[in-house]
Amino acid sequence: MLGPNQQKSTKPTPADDATATLTVKDRFTAWQKKAVSRYWRFAISAGCTAVAASAVAMNLGIVQLWERQVQSFFFELRGPVEAPNNIVILTIDEASLSQGEYYKDDPERFADLAPIEAWPWRREAYARVISKLMDAGAKSVALDVLFSRESSYGPEDDDALVQVLKQYGDRIVLAANYSKVIEDYGVTESFDLPHEVFRGYGTHLGAINFYIEPNEQIHRLGQQFLADLPNAIQNSEETPADASAVIPDEAFDEPLLSFAQATLEAARIPYPEDPRENIFFFGPTGTFEQVPFWTVLDDDPWRTQLDSGQFFKDKMVIIGTTAPIQRDFHEAPFSHLYGPQRQMAGVEVLATTIATLEHDLSPDPLIKNSALNGFVVVVLGIGAAGLIDRSQRSSRRALLAGGALVAWAGISYAAFVFGRTVLITGTPLVAIASIGLLDFGITFTSERFKRKRLRTTLARYVTSPLVQEIISQQDDFQDLLDENRADLIGKLLRDRYHILEVIGAGGFGETYLAQDTLRPGNPVCVVKQLKIVSDNPKSHTLARRLFKDEAVVLGELGEHSQIPRLLAYFESHQTFYLVQEMIVGQLLRKILAHSRPLSQRAVVEMLCDLLPVIGFVHSKGVIHRDIKPSNIIRRAKDNRYVLIDFGAVKTISKKLPGAETRAPETVGIGTQGYMPSEQANGMPTVRSDLYALGITAIEALTGRPPHALKRSDDGEIIWSHTIDDISPGLSRVINKMVRYDFNKRYPSSQAVLDELTQIDVQQLPDSPAIANNDFQLMPGTTLNQGTRPGVIDTDSELDGTQILPEDWLNNIETRAEKLTSEESASENPEAP
């Protein structure tokens, strides 16, 4: 508050001065750093997008490869569809090529097969077949066979075909093939045309050439090849600039068309005059109906199998080879979907193009301009990058990238299959995938570097309790703790306790096996390190006070012969240590797990042995709050039960709260199943310990853990029916110890003991209720129960007293030299 003569100062602080003196350059530098840290991922994504868009705009071969691969995948994903039934392939197959053998064996019987006695076949064979097909009502016959030379069988053989062309020429298509031959003196480009003897009869000429795409498949219609051919020839350095020297514009009565166009014109079937680009593939090889060539030539199958030619009525017939020896096979969609040998024969590709044109099924690009497609890639890439950049979590960004991939692939597939529209797909998918992979890779590498730096920092300060708590929560840093613990072996704590082994560790501390070098015989003891997981001085001060309070309580409790003695406690380097007596014996938990349930007599003896101990604890104003089988030891030297694990003690007033006094509230600490309801609610009493001891007795009798026991509607435990010949007195005592309402339990351990002494122990069965060979643990049984933190936060492994085998003290020197972590896990008892 300001005095009357004081005024509030308006002088700027140093921070204000620093801000006020920032120059434009400083502000720009700060903004630049902030922008780089915020948008570096987006910048990398934009770079990927720019590269992809540039490749599309320049129409690079790699772009064409990706796009054609995607189209093949879309066809294969769609699957085969039914092909038109008005197109039939008359195949020069292996069966037809082998029919000449029958003619040679029996010329009179197989006289119809004479024209196909040997390959190449006589032109008479084609003439006969064409005549029979035309007489049967075929719309057109297209021959995927080159007749560029005179027949080797003489002029009469050529004349047989000429006579057929004279009669049916306008309904027949002959093949032309553009060839490019590389010779020593250069490259020769020309069309292989039908011989001049077959010209001038109105016959249609069809080019059988196709583009081979970068993915080595056929995708485009033959008319695209012809449309681009003049420019290709004129731009070729090895050929004359005069394209007419190669392209036969006036070779026939009709202009040069693609094989599909020529076939449709011969069949008088209209087709789109506008250029179409891509082939619509109906399915793999064998999709179109095929008939062997010889069945038309031979009158017997012609009548029986082909119904005297009625099969071909109103159909377009394509004659071509499908025999492997002819090697007229090409890569196409579906080629490798059903095996590597399923390439498509050239005649099947021609049939597919005819059907594509006839039904106008060609999947054409929505945007044919490369620059516009590049702009589409920019929009898609930047959109995906912006979507991915909205999240800071690497896993979510990966999901967003995957979602963008799936979305655009789905849109492109739907447009391709249902709309027969080709969208730019492959390159955007590659761009988005690259964005996602680069983002993931850079993020992963960055996180690896960060974790490496964190690891270096943690290794430097691994001795700090706070750092050790952080390390304990990270699985990949656990070796730092192991290395630190290995360094502790052989060291002296407070110049007295020689550490032999680290026998327990947790987030709140560690337990060491040590020798007291200042006592005669160097006896073994247990040293518990209690960490303070805070660097706050106030927290450390509070922890020191609580530590001393608990040490005082443990010292008083250790006066009892069945409670481990506290030998010493001290603080070193802001870490607290408790030195406790070593107990040689066996945990009750292990007795129950590895042997069998206890008999009724043994349980009564256990209760009579432990109740005085619990009464002593309560007399000191302490509630144990975590009585269970893993905190009870059967000492080897006298078979007495020892109560351990006072990490959850709670100092209470010597005067316990009565009916009129409200019990002080505290945190609910204990182990689920052994902890009664009032303790879970933070209000334990001495009767809470009696409840836990009663649950332990039930488990010892039944062999069933608490969670496997049934309860009645009012919360009472139902258990006695599982024990044959259960003692009514013992059942009554235990039932009263575990009543749900703590007011209905025994008021003290002495009250329980008074009733137990009235039971004739000698009359109780001395064998378990369940025979050893029949006993097995209930499903889901947990053998190691954890303890929650108490006055000073400690891990469950630190809250008990170390137990060793009976021969431990006889071999202490050998153990001190050869102790290993694996041996301690198997031979030593569980660490507190």
Coordinates of C-alpha atoms in Angstrom, one line a residue, residues 192-689:
D192 CA 3.4 -53.5 -94.0
L193 CA 0.4 -53.4 -96.3
P194 CA -1.6 -56.1 -98.0
H195 CA 0.0 -57.1 -101.3
E196 CA -1.2 -55.1 -104.3
V197 CA -3.2 -58.0 -105.7
F198 CA -5.6 -57.6 -102.8
R199 CA -6.3 -53.9 -103.4
G200 CA -9.1 -52.2 -105.3
Y201 CA -12.0 -54.3 -104.1
G202 CA -13.5 -52.0 -101.5
T203 CA -11.7 -53.8 -98.7
H204 CA -11.1 -51.9 -95.5
L205 CA -7.6 -51.3 -94.2
G206 CA -7.0 -51.4 -90.4
A207 CA -3.8 -50.6 -88.6
I208 CA -3.0 -53.1 -85.7
N209 CA -0.5 -50.9 -83.9
F210 CA -0.8 -49.6 -80.3
Y211 CA 1.2 -47.5 -78.0
I212 CA 3.3 -49.4 -75.4
E213 CA 3.0 -47.3 -72.3
P214 CA 5.8 -46.7 -69.7
N215 CA 4.4 -49.5 -67.6
E216 CA 4.9 -51.8 -70.7
Q217 CA 1.2 -52.3 -71.1
I218 CA -1.3 -51.4 -73.8
H219 CA -3.8 -48.8 -72.7
R220 CA -4.6 -46.5 -75.6
L221 CA -6.7 -47.1 -78.7
G222 CA -5.0 -47.7 -82.0
Q223 CA -6.5 -44.4 -83.4
Q224 CA -4.3 -42.5 -80.9
F225 CA -1.3 -44.2 -82.4
L226 CA -2.3 -43.2 -85.9
A227 CA -3.2 -39.6 -84.9
D228 CA 0.3 -39.0 -83.4
L229 CA 2.2 -40.9 -86.1
P230 CA 2.7 -38.0 -88.6
N231 CA 4.3 -35.8 -86.0
A232 CA 6.4 -38.7 -84.8
I233 CA 7.7 -39.4 -88.3
Q234 CA 8.4 -35.7 -89.1
N235 CA 10.3 -35.3 -85.8
S236 CA 12.4 -38.4 -86.4
E237 CA 16.0 -37.8 -87.3
E238 CA 16.4 -41.2 -89.1
T239 CA 13.5 -40.9 -91.5
P240 CA 12.6 -38.5 -94.3
A241 CA 10.6 -35.4 -93.4
D242 CA 7.9 -36.4 -95.9
A243 CA 5.4 -38.4 -93.9
S244 CA 3.6 -39.5 -97.0
A245 CA 6.5 -41.8 -97.8
V246 CA 5.5 -43.9 -94.9
I247 CA 1.8 -43.4 -94.3
P248 CA -0.3 -45.0 -97.1
D249 CA -3.0 -42.3 -97.6
E250 CA -4.1 -43.7 -100.9
A251 CA -3.0 -47.3 -100.6
F252 CA -6.7 -48.5 -100.5
D253 CA -10.0 -47.2 -101.6
E254 CA -10.7 -46.2 -97.9
P255 CA -8.4 -44.1 -95.7
L256 CA -6.1 -45.7 -93.2
L257 CA -8.0 -46.4 -90.0
S258 CA -7.4 -48.3 -86.8
F259 CA -8.3 -51.9 -86.9
A260 CA -11.3 -51.2 -84.6
Q261 CA -12.6 -48.4 -86.7
A262 CA -12.2 -50.3 -89.9
T263 CA -14.0 -53.4 -88.4
L264 CA -17.0 -51.2 -87.3
E265 CA -17.2 -49.5 -90.6
A266 CA -17.2 -52.9 -92.4
A267 CA -20.0 -54.1 -90.1
R268 CA -22.0 -50.8 -90.8
I269 CA -21.9 -50.0 -87.1
P270 CA -21.6 -46.4 -86.1
Y271 CA -19.0 -45.3 -83.6
P272 CA -18.1 -41.9 -82.0
E273 CA -16.4 -39.6 -84.5
D274 CA -14.7 -37.6 -81.7
P275 CA -11.3 -39.0 -80.8
R276 CA -11.3 -41.5 -77.9
E277 CA -8.1 -42.3 -76.0
N278 CA -8.2 -45.3 -73.7
I279 CA -9.3 -48.9 -74.0
F280 CA -12.0 -50.3 -71.8
F281 CA -10.8 -53.7 -70.6
F282 CA -13.6 -56.1 -69.9
G283 CA -11.4 -58.7 -68.2
P284 CA -8.4 -60.9 -68.6
T285 CA -7.5 -63.1 -71.6
G286 CA -10.4 -65.4 -72.5
T287 CA -13.1 -62.8 -71.8
F288 CA -14.3 -62.7 -75.4
E289 CA -15.7 -65.9 -76.9
Q290 CA -13.2 -67.8 -79.0
V291 CA -13.8 -70.5 -81.7
P292 CA -10.9 -72.6 -83.2
F293 CA -10.3 -71.8 -86.8
W294 CA -10.4 -75.4 -88.0
T295 CA -14.0 -75.9 -86.7
V296 CA -15.2 -73.5 -89.4
L297 CA -13.1 -75.2 -92.1
D298 CA -14.2 -78.7 -91.2
D299 CA -17.8 -79.4 -92.2
D300 CA -18.4 -81.8 -89.3
P301 CA -17.9 -79.4 -86.4
W302 CA -19.3 -76.6 -88.6
R303 CA -22.7 -78.5 -88.6
T304 CA -22.7 -79.9 -85.1
Q305 CA -20.9 -77.4 -82.9
L306 CA -21.6 -74.2 -84.9
D307 CA -25.1 -75.0 -86.1
S308 CA -24.1 -74.7 -89.7
G309 CA -22.9 -71.2 -89.1
Q310 CA -25.9 -69.8 -87.3
F311 CA -23.6 -69.2 -84.4
F312 CA -21.9 -66.3 -86.4
K313 CA -25.1 -64.6 -87.5
D314 CA -25.0 -60.8 -87.0
K315 CA -21.6 -61.0 -85.4
M316 CA -18.3 -59.4 -86.1
V317 CA -15.6 -62.1 -86.5
I318 CA -11.9 -61.4 -85.9
I319 CA -9.4 -64.0 -87.2
G320 CA -6.1 -63.9 -85.4
T321 CA -3.6 -66.1 -83.6
T322 CA -3.6 -67.1 -79.9
A323 CA -1.0 -69.9 -80.3
P324 CA 2.0 -69.3 -78.0
I325 CA 4.4 -70.2 -80.9
Q326 CA 3.2 -67.1 -82.8
R327 CA 4.4 -64.8 -79.9
D328 CA 1.7 -62.2 -80.5
F329 CA 1.0 -61.4 -76.8
H330 CA 1.0 -58.2 -74.9
E331 CA 1.0 -56.8 -71.4
A332 CA -2.4 -55.3 -70.4
P333 CA -4.5 -54.8 -67.3
F334 CA -5.2 -58.3 -65.7
S335 CA -2.1 -59.7 -67.3
H336 CA -0.5 -60.6 -64.0
L337 CA -3.5 -60.8 -61.8
Y338 CA -4.1 -64.4 -62.6
G339 CA -0.5 -65.5 -63.2
P340 CA 2.6 -64.4 -65.2
Q341 CA 1.6 -66.3 -68.3
R342 CA -1.7 -64.6 -68.8
Q343 CA -0.7 -62.0 -71.2
M344 CA -3.3 -60.9 -73.7
A345 CA -3.1 -62.1 -77.3
G346 CA -3.0 -59.3 -79.9
V347 CA -6.3 -60.4 -81.5
E348 CA -8.0 -60.2 -78.0
V349 CA -6.7 -56.6 -77.6
L350 CA -8.2 -55.8 -81.0
A351 CA -11.6 -57.3 -80.0
T352 CA -11.5 -55.2 -76.8
T353 CA -10.9 -52.0 -78.8
I354 CA -13.8 -52.8 -81.1
A355 CA -16.1 -53.3 -78.2
T356 CA -14.8 -50.1 -76.5
L357 CA -15.6 -48.0 -79.6
E358 CA -18.9 -49.7 -80.4
H359 CA -20.4 -49.0 -77.0
D360 CA -18.4 -45.8 -76.4
L361 CA -16.9 -47.0 -73.2
S362 CA -13.5 -45.3 -73.5
P363 CA -12.4 -43.9 -70.1
D364 CA -11.2 -40.5 -71.2
P365 CA -9.3 -37.9 -69.1
L366 CA -11.3 -35.2 -67.5
I367 CA -8.5 -32.7 -68.1
K368 CA -6.2 -33.3 -71.0
N369 CA -4.0 -30.2 -70.5
S370 CA -0.8 -31.1 -68.6
A371 CA -0.5 -27.7 -67.0
L372 CA -4.1 -27.8 -65.7
N373 CA -3.4 -31.3 -64.2
G374 CA -0.3 -29.8 -62.6
F375 CA -2.5 -27.2 -61.0
V376 CA -4.9 -29.9 -59.7
V377 CA -1.9 -31.6 -58.1
V378 CA -1.0 -28.3 -56.4
V379 CA -4.5 -27.9 -55.0
L380 CA -4.6 -31.5 -53.7
G381 CA -1.1 -31.4 -52.3
I382 CA -1.5 -28.1 -50.5
G383 CA -4.9 -29.1 -49.2
A384 CA -3.6 -32.4 -47.8
A385 CA -0.6 -30.6 -46.3
G386 CA -2.8 -28.1 -44.6
L387 CA -5.0 -30.8 -43.2
I388 CA -2.0 -32.8 -41.9
D389 CA -0.4 -29.7 -40.4
R390 CA -3.5 -29.0 -38.3
S391 CA -2.4 -31.7 -35.8
Q392 CA 0.7 -31.7 -33.7
R393 CA 0.5 -35.5 -32.9
S394 CA 2.6 -37.6 -35.3
S395 CA 0.2 -40.5 -35.2
R396 CA -2.8 -38.3 -36.0
R397 CA -0.9 -36.7 -38.9
A398 CA -0.1 -40.1 -40.3
L399 CA -3.8 -41.0 -40.1
L400 CA -4.7 -37.8 -41.8
A401 CA -2.3 -38.5 -44.6
G402 CA -3.6 -42.0 -45.0
G403 CA -7.2 -40.6 -45.0
A404 CA -6.3 -38.1 -47.7
L405 CA -4.8 -41.0 -49.8
V406 CA -7.8 -43.2 -49.4
A407 CA -10.2 -40.3 -50.1
W408 CA -8.6 -39.3 -53.4
A409 CA -8.1 -42.9 -54.5
G410 CA -11.7 -43.6 -53.8
I411 CA -12.9 -40.5 -55.7
S412 CA -10.7 -41.4 -58.7
Y413 CA -11.8 -45.1 -58.6
A414 CA -15.5 -44.1 -58.6
A415 CA -15.0 -41.6 -61.4
F416 CA -13.0 -44.2 -63.4
V417 CA -15.3 -47.2 -62.9
F418 CA -18.8 -45.6 -62.8
G419 CA -18.2 -42.4 -64.8
R420 CA -15.5 -43.7 -67.2
T421 CA -13.5 -40.5 -66.4
V422 CA -9.8 -40.5 -65.8
L423 CA -8.6 -38.1 -63.1
I424 CA -5.0 -37.4 -62.4
T425 CA -4.5 -39.9 -59.6
G426 CA -1.1 -41.6 -59.4
T427 CA 1.0 -38.5 -59.0
P428 CA -1.2 -36.9 -56.3
L429 CA -1.2 -40.2 -54.4
V430 CA 2.6 -40.3 -54.6
A431 CA 2.8 -36.7 -53.5
I432 CA 0.5 -37.2 -50.5
A433 CA 2.3 -40.4 -49.5
S434 CA 5.6 -38.6 -49.8
I435 CA 4.3 -35.8 -47.6
G436 CA 3.1 -38.3 -45.0
L437 CA 6.3 -40.3 -45.1
L438 CA 8.6 -37.3 -44.9
D439 CA 6.5 -35.8 -42.1
F440 CA 6.7 -39.1 -40.2
G441 CA 10.4 -39.6 -40.9
I442 CA 11.4 -36.1 -39.9
T443 CA 9.2 -36.3 -36.8
F444 CA 10.5 -39.7 -35.9
T445 CA 14.1 -38.6 -36.4
S446 CA 13.5 -35.4 -34.4
E447 CA 12.0 -37.4 -31.5
R448 CA 14.9 -39.8 -31.6
F449 CA 17.3 -36.9 -31.3
K450 CA 15.3 -35.4 -28.5
R451 CA 15.2 -38.7 -26.6
K452 CA 18.9 -39.1 -27.1
R453 CA 19.5 -35.7 -25.6
L454 CA 17.1 -36.6 -22.8
R455 CA 18.9 -39.8 -22.2
T456 CA 22.2 -38.0 -22.0
T457 CA 20.8 -35.6 -19.5
L458 CA 19.1 -38.3 -17.4
A459 CA 22.4 -40.3 -17.4
R460 CA 24.2 -37.2 -16.1
Y461 CA 21.8 -36.8 -13.2
V462 CA 20.7 -40.4 -12.6
T463 CA 21.6 -40.2 -8.9
S464 CA 18.8 -37.6 -8.4
P465 CA 15.7 -39.2 -6.9
L466 CA 13.5 -37.0 -9.1
V467 CA 15.4 -38.2 -12.2
Q468 CA 15.1 -41.8 -11.1
E469 CA 11.4 -41.4 -10.7
I470 CA 11.2 -40.1 -14.3
I471 CA 13.4 -43.0 -15.5
S472 CA 11.2 -45.6 -13.7
Q473 CA 8.3 -44.5 -15.9
Q474 CA 10.2 -45.0 -19.2
D475 CA 10.9 -48.6 -20.3
D476 CA 13.6 -47.7 -22.7
F477 CA 15.6 -45.9 -20.0
Q478 CA 15.6 -48.7 -17.5
D479 CA 19.2 -49.6 -18.3
L480 CA 20.3 -46.3 -16.9
L481 CA 19.0 -47.4 -13.5
D482 CA 20.6 -50.8 -13.9
E483 CA 23.9 -49.2 -14.7
N484 CA 23.5 -47.0 -11.7
R485 CA 22.6 -49.9 -9.4
A486 CA 25.6 -51.9 -10.8
D487 CA 27.8 -49.0 -9.8
L488 CA 26.5 -49.2 -6.2
I489 CA 27.7 -52.8 -5.7
G490 CA 30.7 -52.7 -3.4
K491 CA 30.2 -49.1 -2.2
L492 CA 29.9 -48.0 1.4
L493 CA 26.9 -46.1 2.7
R494 CA 27.9 -43.7 5.5
D495 CA 31.3 -45.5 5.6
R496 CA 29.6 -48.5 7.3
Y497 CA 27.1 -50.4 5.2
H498 CA 28.8 -52.4 2.4
I499 CA 26.3 -52.9 -0.4
L500 CA 26.3 -56.5 -1.6
E501 CA 23.3 -56.4 -4.0
V502 CA 20.4 -54.4 -5.1
I503 CA 17.5 -56.6 -4.3
G504 CA 14.5 -54.4 -4.9
A505 CA 13.7 -51.2 -6.8
G506 CA 10.8 -49.0 -7.6
G507 CA 9.8 -45.5 -8.4
F508 CA 10.1 -44.4 -4.7
G509 CA 13.2 -46.2 -3.6
E510 CA 15.5 -49.2 -3.7
T511 CA 16.4 -52.0 -1.3
Y512 CA 20.0 -53.1 -0.8
L513 CA 21.5 -56.2 0.8
A514 CA 24.4 -55.0 2.9
Q515 CA 26.9 -55.9 5.5
D516 CA 27.3 -53.9 8.6
T517 CA 31.1 -53.5 8.6
L518 CA 31.2 -51.9 12.1
R519 CA 29.5 -54.8 13.9
P520 CA 31.3 -58.0 14.9
G521 CA 31.0 -60.7 12.2
N522 CA 29.8 -58.1 9.6
P523 CA 26.1 -59.3 9.9
V524 CA 23.8 -58.9 7.0
C525 CA 21.0 -56.3 7.1
V526 CA 18.6 -54.7 4.8
V527 CA 19.0 -51.1 3.8
K528 CA 16.0 -49.3 2.4
Q529 CA 16.5 -46.2 0.4
L530 CA 13.6 -43.8 0.4
K531 CA 13.6 -41.2 -2.4
I532 CA 11.9 -37.8 -2.3
V533 CA 10.5 -37.3 -5.8
S534 CA 10.5 -33.5 -5.6
D535 CA 13.2 -30.8 -5.7
N536 CA 11.0 -28.4 -3.8
P537 CA 12.8 -27.6 -0.5
K538 CA 9.5 -27.5 1.4
S539 CA 8.6 -31.0 0.2
H540 CA 12.0 -32.2 1.3
T541 CA 11.6 -30.6 4.7
L542 CA 8.2 -32.2 5.2
A543 CA 9.5 -35.6 4.0
R544 CA 12.4 -35.3 6.6
R545 CA 9.9 -34.7 9.4
L546 CA 7.7 -37.6 8.2
F547 CA 10.7 -39.9 7.8
K548 CA 11.8 -39.2 11.4
D549 CA 8.3 -39.7 12.7
E550 CA 8.0 -43.1 11.0
A551 CA 11.5 -44.1 12.1
V552 CA 10.5 -43.4 15.7
V553 CA 7.4 -45.5 15.2
L554 CA 9.3 -48.4 13.6
G555 CA 11.9 -48.2 16.4
E556 CA 9.2 -48.6 19.1
L557 CA 7.5 -51.4 17.2
G558 CA 10.7 -53.2 16.7
E559 CA 10.8 -53.9 20.5
H560 CA 8.4 -56.8 19.9
S561 CA 10.1 -60.1 19.0
Q562 CA 7.8 -60.7 16.1
I563 CA 8.4 -57.4 14.4
P564 CA 11.7 -56.7 12.6
R565 CA 13.9 -54.3 14.5
L566 CA 15.0 -51.0 13.1
L567 CA 18.7 -51.0 13.5
A568 CA 19.4 -47.4 12.2
Y569 CA 18.2 -44.6 10.1
F570 CA 20.1 -41.7 8.5
E571 CA 20.0 -39.1 5.7
S572 CA 22.7 -38.8 3.1
H573 CA 22.7 -36.5 0.1
Q574 CA 19.1 -35.6 0.6
T575 CA 18.2 -39.3 0.5
F576 CA 16.8 -41.2 3.5
Y577 CA 17.8 -44.7 4.6
L578 CA 16.4 -47.3 7.0
V579 CA 18.5 -50.2 8.2
Q580 CA 16.4 -53.1 9.3
E581 CA 16.9 -56.6 10.8
M582 CA 17.2 -59.5 8.4
I583 CA 14.5 -62.1 8.9
V584 CA 15.2 -65.6 7.8
G585 CA 12.0 -67.5 6.9
Q586 CA 9.3 -67.9 4.3
L587 CA 6.5 -65.6 3.3
L588 CA 3.0 -66.9 4.0
R589 CA 2.2 -66.0 0.4
K590 CA 4.7 -68.5 -0.9
I591 CA 3.5 -71.1 1.6
L592 CA 0.0 -70.8 0.2
A593 CA 1.1 -70.6 -3.5
H594 CA 3.7 -73.4 -3.6
S595 CA 2.2 -75.8 -1.1
R596 CA -1.5 -76.0 -0.2
P597 CA -4.1 -74.3 2.0
L598 CA -3.6 -74.5 5.7
S599 CA -5.5 -76.8 8.0
Q600 CA -8.0 -75.3 10.5
R601 CA -5.6 -76.1 13.4
A602 CA -2.7 -74.3 11.6
V603 CA -4.9 -71.3 10.9
V604 CA -5.9 -71.0 14.6
E605 CA -2.3 -71.3 15.6
M606 CA -1.4 -68.5 13.1
L607 CA -4.2 -66.3 14.5
C608 CA -3.1 -66.9 18.1
D609 CA 0.4 -66.1 17.1
L610 CA -0.3 -62.9 15.3
L611 CA -3.1 -61.4 17.4
P612 CA -0.8 -60.4 20.2
V613 CA 1.5 -58.8 17.7
I614 CA -1.3 -56.8 16.3
G615 CA -2.5 -55.9 19.8
F616 CA 1.1 -54.6 20.5
V617 CA 1.0 -52.5 17.4
H618 CA -2.3 -51.0 18.3
S619 CA -1.1 -50.3 21.9
K620 CA 1.6 -48.1 20.3
G621 CA -1.1 -46.0 18.6
V622 CA -0.4 -47.5 15.2
I623 CA -2.7 -49.1 12.6
H624 CA -0.8 -51.4 10.2
R625 CA -3.3 -51.0 7.4
D626 CA -1.8 -53.6 5.1
I627 CA -2.0 -57.1 6.7
K628 CA -1.9 -59.8 4.0
P629 CA -0.1 -63.0 3.2
S630 CA 2.8 -61.3 1.6
N631 CA 3.4 -59.2 4.8
I632 CA 3.6 -62.2 7.1
I633 CA 6.7 -64.3 7.5
R634 CA 7.0 -67.7 9.1
R635 CA 10.4 -67.4 10.8
A636 CA 12.6 -70.4 10.3
K637 CA 14.3 -70.6 13.7
D638 CA 11.1 -70.9 15.8
N639 CA 8.2 -71.2 13.2
R640 CA 6.7 -68.0 14.8
Y641 CA 4.9 -65.6 12.5
V642 CA 6.5 -62.2 12.0
L643 CA 4.5 -59.1 10.9
I644 CA 6.4 -56.9 8.5
D645 CA 5.8 -54.0 6.1
F646 CA 5.1 -51.0 8.2
G647 CA 5.4 -48.6 5.3
A648 CA 1.8 -47.8 5.6
V649 CA 1.6 -47.2 9.3
K650 CA -0.6 -44.4 10.7
T651 CA 0.1 -42.8 14.0
I652 CA -3.1 -42.4 15.9
S653 CA -4.1 -41.0 19.2
K654 CA -3.7 -43.3 22.2
K655 CA -7.3 -42.6 22.9
L656 CA -9.3 -44.3 20.1
P657 CA -12.4 -42.5 18.9
G658 CA -15.6 -43.6 20.6
A659 CA -19.1 -43.6 19.4
E660 CA -19.4 -39.9 20.0
T661 CA -16.1 -39.0 18.4
R662 CA -15.6 -38.7 14.7
A663 CA -12.7 -40.6 13.5
P664 CA -10.0 -38.5 11.8
E665 CA -10.0 -38.7 8.1
T666 CA -6.9 -39.8 6.2
V667 CA -6.0 -41.2 2.8
G668 CA -7.2 -44.7 1.9
I669 CA -4.1 -46.8 1.9
G670 CA -3.9 -50.6 1.7
T671 CA -4.3 -53.5 -0.7
Q672 CA -7.6 -54.1 -2.6
G673 CA -9.4 -57.2 -1.2
Y674 CA -7.8 -57.1 2.2
M675 CA -8.9 -53.5 2.9
P676 CA -12.3 -53.0 4.4
S677 CA -14.7 -50.3 3.3
E678 CA -14.0 -47.8 6.0
Q679 CA -10.3 -47.9 5.2
A680 CA -10.9 -47.5 1.5
N681 CA -12.9 -44.4 2.5
G682 CA -9.9 -43.0 4.4
M683 CA -11.1 -43.7 7.9
P684 CA -9.3 -46.8 9.2
T685 CA -9.6 -48.1 12.8
V686 CA -8.0 -50.9 14.7
R687 CA -10.9 -53.1 13.5
S688 CA -9.6 -52.6 10.0
D689 CA -6.5 -54.6 10.8

